[in-house]
Amino acid sequence: MDLNYPALPKSARCSTRIIQSWCPHTPAGDSLCEALATLQLALSDSTADSIEACLDCLLKALLLNNAEASGKMAEAQVLSQFPALLDPQTSCSSKAAKIIAEVSKNDFMRSSCVDAGLIPPLVRLLHCEDQEVLLQTGRALGNICYESQSSKEQFASTDIAGELVKLLQRQVEHEKKEMILEVLAPLAENDRIKLQLVEAGLVECLLELVEQTVDGELEEDAVELKTASDLIVQLLLGDESMQKLFEGGAGCVFQKVLSWVPSHSHQLQLAGALAIANFSRNDANCILMVETGIVQKLLASLERHVVDGNVTVQHAALSAVRNLAIPVVNKSKMLSMGTADVVLKLLPSEMPVVQFKLLGALRMLIDTQAQAAEQLGTNPVLVQRLLEWCDAKDHAGVMGESNRLLSALIRHSKSKDVVRTIVQGGGVKHLVAMSTNEHVIMQNESLVALGVIAALDLDVAEGDFERSGLVQVLHRLLSDEHSAPEIQYNSMILVCSIMGSEPLHRAVRNLPFLDLVAKLRAHENQTVARQASLTEQRLTVQG
């Protein structure tokens, strides 16, 4: 066959000697550069046999030392010649695709593959009927796009989504379906490609795979079920693709996912809960889903796994519950369904990922819900567990969420009973420490909670305020010119609130608070400036 390869510039020909290494008919020992030069010469001379032989040599070199051989190929800039080798009409397209698949296993080669213009011809090869060509093309595409943002952007400008979906629909053999799914997974990390895949009908195809494998007894059925359901969840991570599949709650994909939550398959239970968590990323969806009865299904799933301790399902279901509880109108509905009671059954869990989601779910549920906040805030088992987790220095997320829930119980209940339960349990020191957190929102939440404590039961908290150095912390916050306006405002409110305690009043007098608030009277934020004037008056009057 005469191959119409473009001639190379002479500068690209690093050697004119015939290859003496890596080929089956030559002794090993000479440099790989000779093999590359021979390939370049063969390309320029359009010699089919010598091209095939050189590709065999390169494959041998990659097998012996992939990283070194790939680096040599990059230096010789030989990849720029590969688009011609990927022509479906050539006899060597399979070997060329295999070389690209091997080369692109290396992180440092993926951008080179993109820069060499290999993506368009590889995508075109997906039309090929030759199964070996398809296999190697799939491997090459999967490796190139693995953790490579630039390649995914290039793929988004091709029709790879449609081609891969058509290819998947034609496959019967497990290995080939799995190969295509492995290519699709990294591609689906790109939001543009997510939408293209949804529009190409991938989700419907994946749902068929799920139906075919959910009751399968073979190991390959379990693998295919996991890959397909995981990919559906991944497609829902894109806002546009998620909303397209939701279809106002009437989408067939959404309806099918609802049926997964009570499934006998743990994989589908997990995927169903994760999918619901992804669908519940905006208030409108959340409100509609709570009305459909999805909460009851999630709670039933959580109850089933309290005993068996399936951490992945617990984590996913709690994520969904938390998201669904964000809209204000959903909170009272979910509380009336017993959501908090079911979530509390997971308190004994020793898994940080479950603890973190559990805390977030409870915090969302009690937001603005005074009665629920009081019930939980006077629950000694919950409060004790929170105080333990407030010291979980090895798990910053759990520690942060515990502090936030502790503060929320006080702020939303405004209950003297809750204040006493938390103060007597030793919660004040955690709230004071939280007021110096790097996150302004956490600082502010703690200051408001401390203000509620001071207003409702200063006598009970007085000793803990002293021991935790509250007055000194407030002085530091007001001294810091970088403190946010809300931090300065609530710090001054708290200073005024603790003046009724003699020892705390004395501690305030011993620090130059008057000078600080006098400066804040000129603050550009009028709310801060007004509170500074009021605080100055209070400090002056009470001396």
XYZ file of C-alpha atoms in Angstrom:
543
model
C 0.000 0.000 0.000
C 1.338 3.423 -0.874
C 1.030 5.694 2.137
C 0.821 9.379 1.452
C 2.874 10.641 4.430
C 4.163 14.227 4.499
C 7.895 14.723 4.069
C 9.813 15.831 7.164
C 12.185 18.780 7.262
C 15.834 17.752 7.217
C 16.370 19.287 10.657
C 14.078 16.621 12.129
C 16.293 13.776 10.895
C 18.626 13.138 13.831
C 20.429 10.198 12.133
C 20.632 8.445 8.769
C 21.925 5.145 10.047
C 19.698 2.104 9.850
C 18.322 1.104 13.246
C 20.520 -1.302 15.167
C 18.543 -1.489 18.421
C 15.033 -2.280 19.559
C 14.213 -4.114 16.291
C 13.911 -7.906 16.360
C 16.557 -8.395 13.665
C 19.264 -6.138 15.162
C 21.505 -6.379 18.218
C 20.499 -4.170 21.179
C 22.743 -1.430 22.480
C 22.487 1.630 20.202
C 20.429 4.667 21.170
C 16.685 4.956 20.750
C 17.346 8.118 18.751
C 18.289 5.896 15.807
C 14.910 4.162 15.907
C 13.150 7.496 15.908
C 15.250 8.792 13.039
C 14.541 5.670 11.021
C 10.806 6.128 11.598
C 11.061 9.722 10.461
C 12.925 8.700 7.313
C 10.436 5.929 6.626
C 7.578 8.394 6.969
C 9.174 10.808 4.548
C 9.819 8.006 2.058
C 6.271 6.562 2.471
C 7.651 3.061 2.974
C 4.912 0.951 4.559
C 7.041 -2.043 5.583
C 9.760 0.017 7.239
C 7.128 2.098 9.080
C 5.530 -1.051 10.507
C 8.958 -2.346 11.571
C 9.842 0.934 13.267
C 6.517 1.052 15.121
C 7.261 -2.472 16.386
C 10.635 -1.225 17.584
C 9.101 1.722 19.406
C 6.604 -0.566 21.126
C 9.490 -2.780 22.290
C 11.322 0.272 23.595
C 8.242 1.452 25.479
C 7.810 -2.003 26.964
C 11.408 -2.024 28.218
C 11.368 1.487 29.696
C 8.223 3.500 29.036
C 9.314 6.758 30.692
C 12.737 6.879 29.030
C 11.423 5.922 25.583
C 8.581 8.459 25.870
C 11.030 11.174 26.831
C 13.193 10.399 23.773
C 10.107 10.555 21.556
C 9.235 13.955 22.992
C 12.762 15.255 22.381
C 12.666 14.061 18.769
C 9.218 15.650 18.313
C 8.098 12.507 16.543
C 4.526 12.707 17.865
C 3.763 15.463 15.366
C 4.051 12.807 12.623
C 1.503 10.458 14.192
C -1.710 12.066 12.878
C -0.848 10.628 9.462
C -0.347 7.178 10.990
C -3.814 7.318 12.543
C -5.557 7.425 9.195
C -8.186 4.629 9.181
C -6.998 3.647 5.702
C -3.488 2.759 6.873
C -2.520 -0.707 8.036
C -0.574 0.626 11.021
C -3.266 2.713 12.720
C -3.692 0.082 15.456
C 0.026 0.085 16.318
C 0.186 3.867 16.162
C -2.770 4.152 18.555
C -1.152 1.588 20.861
C 2.053 3.635 20.967
C 0.064 6.738 21.884
C -1.749 4.735 24.565
C 1.593 3.662 26.046
C 3.217 7.090 25.783
C 0.253 8.859 27.378
C 0.537 6.746 30.516
C 3.136 9.340 31.530
C 1.873 12.626 32.971
C 4.571 14.611 31.186
C 3.496 13.308 27.757
C -0.229 14.104 27.819
C 0.099 17.757 26.870
C 2.544 16.743 24.112
C -0.111 14.416 22.694
C -2.592 17.287 22.694
C -0.093 19.715 21.154
C 0.759 17.192 18.428
C -2.864 17.285 17.247
C -3.579 13.651 18.052
C -7.084 14.095 19.445
C -9.020 14.727 16.173
C -7.574 11.713 14.306
C -8.080 9.473 17.356
C -11.711 10.538 17.569
C -12.140 9.778 13.848
C -10.772 6.282 14.457
C -13.829 5.563 16.596
C -15.707 5.037 13.310
C -13.436 2.093 12.514
C -14.912 -1.411 12.538
C -11.599 -3.105 13.424
C -11.903 -4.162 17.067
C -8.166 -3.956 17.798
C -8.052 -0.407 16.418
C -11.024 0.525 18.623
C -9.411 -1.048 21.677
C -6.120 0.804 21.264
C -7.882 4.038 20.316
C -9.985 3.825 23.469
C -6.883 3.247 25.594
C -5.122 6.197 23.982
C -8.076 8.550 24.460
C -8.543 7.456 28.064
C -4.886 7.944 28.951
C -4.591 11.333 27.236
C -7.559 12.831 29.050
C -6.662 11.357 32.449
C -6.130 14.333 34.806
C -5.463 16.608 31.835
C -7.688 19.691 31.666
C -6.242 20.911 28.361
C -7.035 17.641 26.594
C -10.594 17.659 27.905
C -11.114 21.148 26.506
C -9.916 19.894 23.113
C -12.194 16.876 23.344
C -15.118 19.210 24.048
C -14.600 20.703 20.573
C -14.950 17.316 18.864
C -17.842 14.879 18.521
C -16.228 12.368 20.833
C -19.303 12.324 23.095
C -21.623 11.184 20.329
C -19.105 8.741 18.877
C -18.421 7.049 22.222
C -22.127 6.724 23.031
C -22.803 5.105 19.631
C -19.820 2.825 20.149
C -21.062 1.806 23.608
C -24.526 1.031 22.238
C -22.989 -1.362 19.684
C -20.911 -3.355 22.163
C -21.843 -6.738 23.569
C -18.589 -7.931 25.137
C -17.939 -6.859 28.731
C -14.285 -5.913 28.171
C -15.087 -3.547 25.328
C -17.938 -1.908 27.205
C -15.677 -1.477 30.225
C -12.962 0.096 28.048
C -15.412 2.657 26.660
C -16.738 3.436 30.137
C -13.165 3.967 31.340
C -12.676 6.536 28.573
C -15.975 8.230 29.372
C -15.272 8.616 33.114
C -12.387 11.136 32.855
C -14.082 12.909 29.940
C -17.214 13.395 32.052
C -15.205 15.495 34.520
C -15.516 18.374 32.027
C -18.828 20.260 32.331
C -19.137 20.924 28.578
C -18.593 17.243 27.812
C -21.046 16.236 30.579
C -23.795 18.111 28.761
C -22.748 16.697 25.384
C -22.871 13.153 26.779
C -26.317 13.726 28.273
C -27.585 15.130 24.983
C -26.078 12.170 23.116
C -28.175 9.760 25.201
C -25.450 8.305 27.407
C -27.590 8.194 30.553
C -30.305 6.130 28.882
C -27.611 3.746 27.667
C -26.146 3.527 31.195
C -29.565 2.866 32.708
C -29.913 -0.106 30.370
C -26.555 -1.429 31.564
C -27.702 -1.056 35.177
C -30.898 -3.020 34.446
C -28.907 -5.757 32.705
C -26.371 -6.205 35.511
C -28.156 -5.428 38.795
C -29.187 -9.064 39.326
C -26.101 -10.542 37.680
C -24.027 -13.053 39.621
C -20.762 -12.682 37.724
C -17.962 -10.437 38.952
C -17.991 -8.580 35.634
C -21.673 -7.725 36.219
C -20.809 -6.081 39.533
C -17.970 -4.128 37.883
C -20.204 -2.926 35.065
C -23.006 -1.992 37.483
C -20.626 0.101 39.583
C -19.003 1.809 36.611
C -22.320 2.666 34.954
C -24.052 3.944 38.101
C -20.965 5.923 39.190
C -20.850 7.565 35.782
C -24.496 8.638 36.044
C -23.702 10.267 39.395
C -20.711 12.017 37.844
C -22.824 13.446 35.020
C -25.079 15.002 37.664
C -22.194 17.070 39.030
C -22.612 19.536 36.159
C -25.330 22.136 36.786
C -26.654 22.139 33.218
C -26.510 18.372 32.763
C -28.129 17.822 36.176
C -30.991 20.203 35.462
C -31.560 18.672 32.031
C -31.913 15.228 33.588
C -34.107 16.489 36.448
C -36.714 17.911 34.030
C -38.754 19.507 36.796
C -38.926 16.230 38.691
C -40.541 14.447 35.737
C -37.343 13.201 34.083
C -37.132 9.447 33.587
C -33.576 9.475 34.929
C -34.665 11.206 38.133
C -37.575 8.811 38.559
C -35.318 5.806 38.015
C -32.782 7.080 40.543
C -35.528 7.354 43.179
C -36.127 3.619 42.805
C -32.454 2.900 43.520
C -32.534 4.119 47.130
C -34.613 1.170 48.454
C -32.844 -1.270 46.097
C -31.432 -4.565 47.405
C -28.104 -3.573 45.791
C -25.791 -1.575 48.061
C -24.166 -0.084 44.959
C -27.488 1.279 43.720
C -28.427 2.493 47.202
C -25.164 4.427 47.255
C -25.522 5.761 43.714
C -29.167 6.685 44.361
C -28.332 8.688 47.480
C -25.418 10.428 45.756
C -27.612 11.243 42.767
C -30.262 12.774 45.045
C -27.553 14.821 46.767
C -26.518 16.107 43.331
C -30.079 16.821 42.212
C -30.612 18.807 45.434
C -28.132 21.556 44.626
C -30.771 24.274 44.280
C -33.777 25.222 46.398
C -36.422 24.613 43.714
C -35.299 21.017 43.205
C -35.070 20.424 46.959
C -38.597 21.665 47.625
C -40.020 19.494 44.844
C -38.093 16.407 46.005
C -39.292 16.684 49.606
C -42.850 16.798 48.263
C -42.246 13.583 46.283
C -41.485 11.610 49.448
C -37.783 11.093 48.880
C -36.944 11.933 52.503
C -38.770 8.860 53.783
C -36.773 6.665 51.409
C -33.489 8.196 52.571
C -34.424 7.763 56.235
C -35.357 4.143 55.641
C -31.977 3.621 53.972
C -30.171 5.221 56.920
C -32.068 3.052 59.402
C -31.121 -0.086 57.479
C -27.465 0.829 57.659
C -27.311 1.920 61.310
C -26.675 -1.697 62.255
C -24.544 -2.947 59.363
C -22.494 0.264 59.350
C -22.199 0.668 55.572
C -20.207 3.901 55.740
C -20.464 4.856 52.071
C -24.267 4.640 52.037
C -24.505 6.464 55.392
C -22.283 9.265 54.076
C -24.218 9.589 50.808
C -27.655 9.542 52.449
C -26.600 12.134 55.044
C -25.262 14.344 52.231
C -28.652 14.189 50.537
C -30.515 14.902 53.794
C -28.304 17.905 54.478
C -28.874 19.388 51.016
C -32.619 18.809 51.151
C -32.809 20.582 54.525
C -31.307 23.844 53.236
C -34.547 25.547 52.000
C -36.408 27.062 54.950
C -39.761 25.582 53.876
C -38.305 22.064 53.994
C -36.973 22.185 57.553
C -40.203 21.841 59.525
C -41.501 19.211 57.074
C -38.385 17.108 57.434
C -38.345 17.497 61.209
C -41.976 16.344 61.390
C -40.945 13.206 59.461
C -38.539 12.306 62.283
C -35.399 13.157 60.309
C -33.437 14.389 63.335
C -34.269 11.244 65.328
C -32.968 8.975 62.560
C -29.803 11.045 62.092
C -29.131 10.912 65.859
C -29.016 7.096 65.660
C -25.677 7.494 63.884
C -24.100 9.415 66.790
C -22.082 6.363 67.926
C -20.283 6.247 64.557
C -16.512 6.461 64.801
C -16.078 7.305 61.110
C -15.116 10.991 60.596
C -16.791 11.155 57.168
C -20.103 10.097 58.717
C -19.638 12.380 61.729
C -18.994 15.362 59.447
C -22.137 14.818 57.357
C -24.247 14.023 60.416
C -23.276 17.333 62.022
C -23.974 19.266 58.831
C -27.398 17.642 58.457
C -28.419 18.518 62.030
C -27.161 22.091 61.678
C -29.216 22.605 58.521
C -32.309 21.087 60.131
C -32.320 23.365 63.208
C -31.497 26.596 61.368
C -34.309 29.038 62.371
C -36.166 26.140 64.086
C -36.282 27.148 67.768
C -38.202 24.136 69.076
C -35.952 21.606 67.332
C -32.842 23.493 68.465
C -34.079 23.369 72.070
C -34.865 19.669 71.896
C -31.432 18.832 70.521
C -29.630 21.351 72.718
C -30.973 19.724 75.871
C -30.155 16.210 74.663
C -27.238 15.262 76.964
C -26.005 12.458 74.701
C -25.762 14.768 71.675
C -24.167 17.620 73.636
C -21.583 15.286 75.169
C -20.720 13.876 71.725
C -20.391 17.392 70.326
C -18.006 18.384 73.083
C -15.879 15.303 72.339
C -15.756 16.158 68.649
C -14.887 19.803 69.405
C -11.533 18.392 70.514
C -11.073 16.239 67.376
C -7.898 18.007 66.286
C -7.014 15.174 63.904
C -10.201 15.872 61.940
C -10.513 19.607 61.291
C -13.798 19.246 59.430
C -15.478 17.350 62.266
C -14.080 19.773 64.838
C -15.306 22.787 62.862
C -18.796 21.365 62.279
C -19.112 20.395 65.969
C -18.334 23.950 67.039
C -20.781 25.346 64.495
C -23.585 23.041 65.652
C -22.850 23.866 69.302
C -23.178 27.559 68.464
C -26.303 26.980 66.345
C -28.106 25.169 69.173
C -27.680 28.261 71.350
C -28.374 30.874 68.672
C -31.523 29.272 67.292
C -33.042 28.072 70.557
C -32.242 31.149 72.668
C -33.111 28.805 75.525
C -31.783 29.077 79.067
C -31.975 25.293 79.397
C -29.810 24.818 76.313
C -27.325 27.399 77.603
C -27.036 25.620 80.950
C -26.662 22.183 79.337
C -23.811 23.406 77.115
C -22.083 25.586 79.741
C -22.197 22.880 82.392
C -20.850 20.395 79.860
C -17.806 22.601 79.267
C -18.778 24.152 75.939
C -17.736 27.760 76.639
C -14.026 27.199 76.036
C -14.775 25.773 72.586
C -16.949 28.747 71.632
C -14.308 31.220 72.814
C -11.648 29.388 70.808
C -13.985 29.407 67.809
C -14.138 33.225 67.964
C -10.505 33.337 66.813
C -11.076 30.962 63.883
C -9.668 31.959 60.478
C -13.164 31.901 58.969
C -15.206 35.042 59.637
C -18.515 33.167 59.548
C -17.372 30.880 62.372
C -16.007 33.796 64.375
C -19.316 35.589 64.080
C -21.406 32.532 64.962
C -19.395 32.009 68.130
C -19.643 35.666 69.213
C -23.421 35.677 68.749
C -23.734 32.429 70.748
C -21.529 33.825 73.525
C -23.719 36.933 73.532
C -26.833 34.801 73.991
C -25.143 32.951 76.883
C -24.180 36.238 78.551
C -27.691 37.634 78.122
C -29.541 34.539 79.380
C -27.346 33.193 82.190
C -24.228 35.229 82.892
C -23.970 33.917 86.447
C -23.636 30.293 85.277
C -21.107 31.144 82.556
C -19.040 33.720 84.479
C -16.342 31.319 85.683
C -15.939 29.697 82.257
C -15.699 33.132 80.607
C -12.859 34.012 82.983
C -10.991 30.742 82.598
C -11.228 30.812 78.789
C -9.805 34.346 78.595
C -12.887 35.790 76.878
C -12.098 39.412 77.754
C -8.564 39.143 76.353
C -9.893 37.557 73.160
C -12.404 40.393 72.720
C -9.632 42.936 73.183
C -7.555 41.234 70.466
C -10.488 41.146 68.061
C -11.188 44.857 68.552
C -7.490 45.708 68.271
C -7.142 43.930 64.938
C -7.725 46.443 62.162
C -8.407 43.536 59.791
C -11.388 42.294 61.808
C -14.586 42.253 59.746
C -17.269 44.837 60.683
C -19.610 42.136 61.995
C -16.843 40.811 64.253
C -16.173 44.272 65.666
C -19.894 44.908 66.157
C -20.618 41.625 67.959
C -17.442 41.905 70.041
C -18.664 45.257 71.387
C -22.146 43.825 72.041
C -20.512 41.046 74.072
C -18.327 43.496 76.003
C -21.475 45.328 77.077
C -23.224 42.041 77.978
C -20.505 40.851 80.373
C -20.244 44.144 82.277
C -22.831 42.835 84.757
C -20.229 40.414 86.142
C -17.841 41.952 88.667
C -14.756 39.863 87.776
C -15.358 40.288 84.031
C -16.040 44.018 84.496
C -12.723 44.269 86.339
C -10.930 42.453 83.510
C -12.437 44.898 80.980
C -11.265 47.894 83.059
C -7.727 46.507 83.140
C -7.442 46.677 79.333
C -7.670 49.821 77.157
C -11.101 49.065 75.685
C -12.134 52.733 75.841
C -9.356 53.751 73.456
C -10.334 51.027 71.007
C -14.042 51.853 70.875
C -13.292 55.593 70.676
C -11.396 54.932 67.417
C -14.230 52.769 66.109
C -16.692 55.667 66.407
C -15.175 56.913 63.139
C -15.599 53.545 61.397
C -16.890 53.711 57.820
C -19.553 51.137 58.664
C -22.341 53.106 60.369
C -23.590 50.113 62.376
C -20.116 49.619 63.858
C -19.751 53.357 64.497
C -23.093 53.555 66.342
C -22.318 50.517 68.484
C -18.905 52.011 69.286
C -20.611 55.152 70.644
C -23.009 53.068 72.759
C -20.181 50.881 74.066
C -18.075 53.922 74.914
C -20.978 55.380 76.915
C -21.449 52.080 78.770
C -17.768 51.809 79.621
C -17.637 55.442 80.749
C -20.718 55.205 82.947
C -19.698 51.919 84.576
C -16.083 52.978 84.866
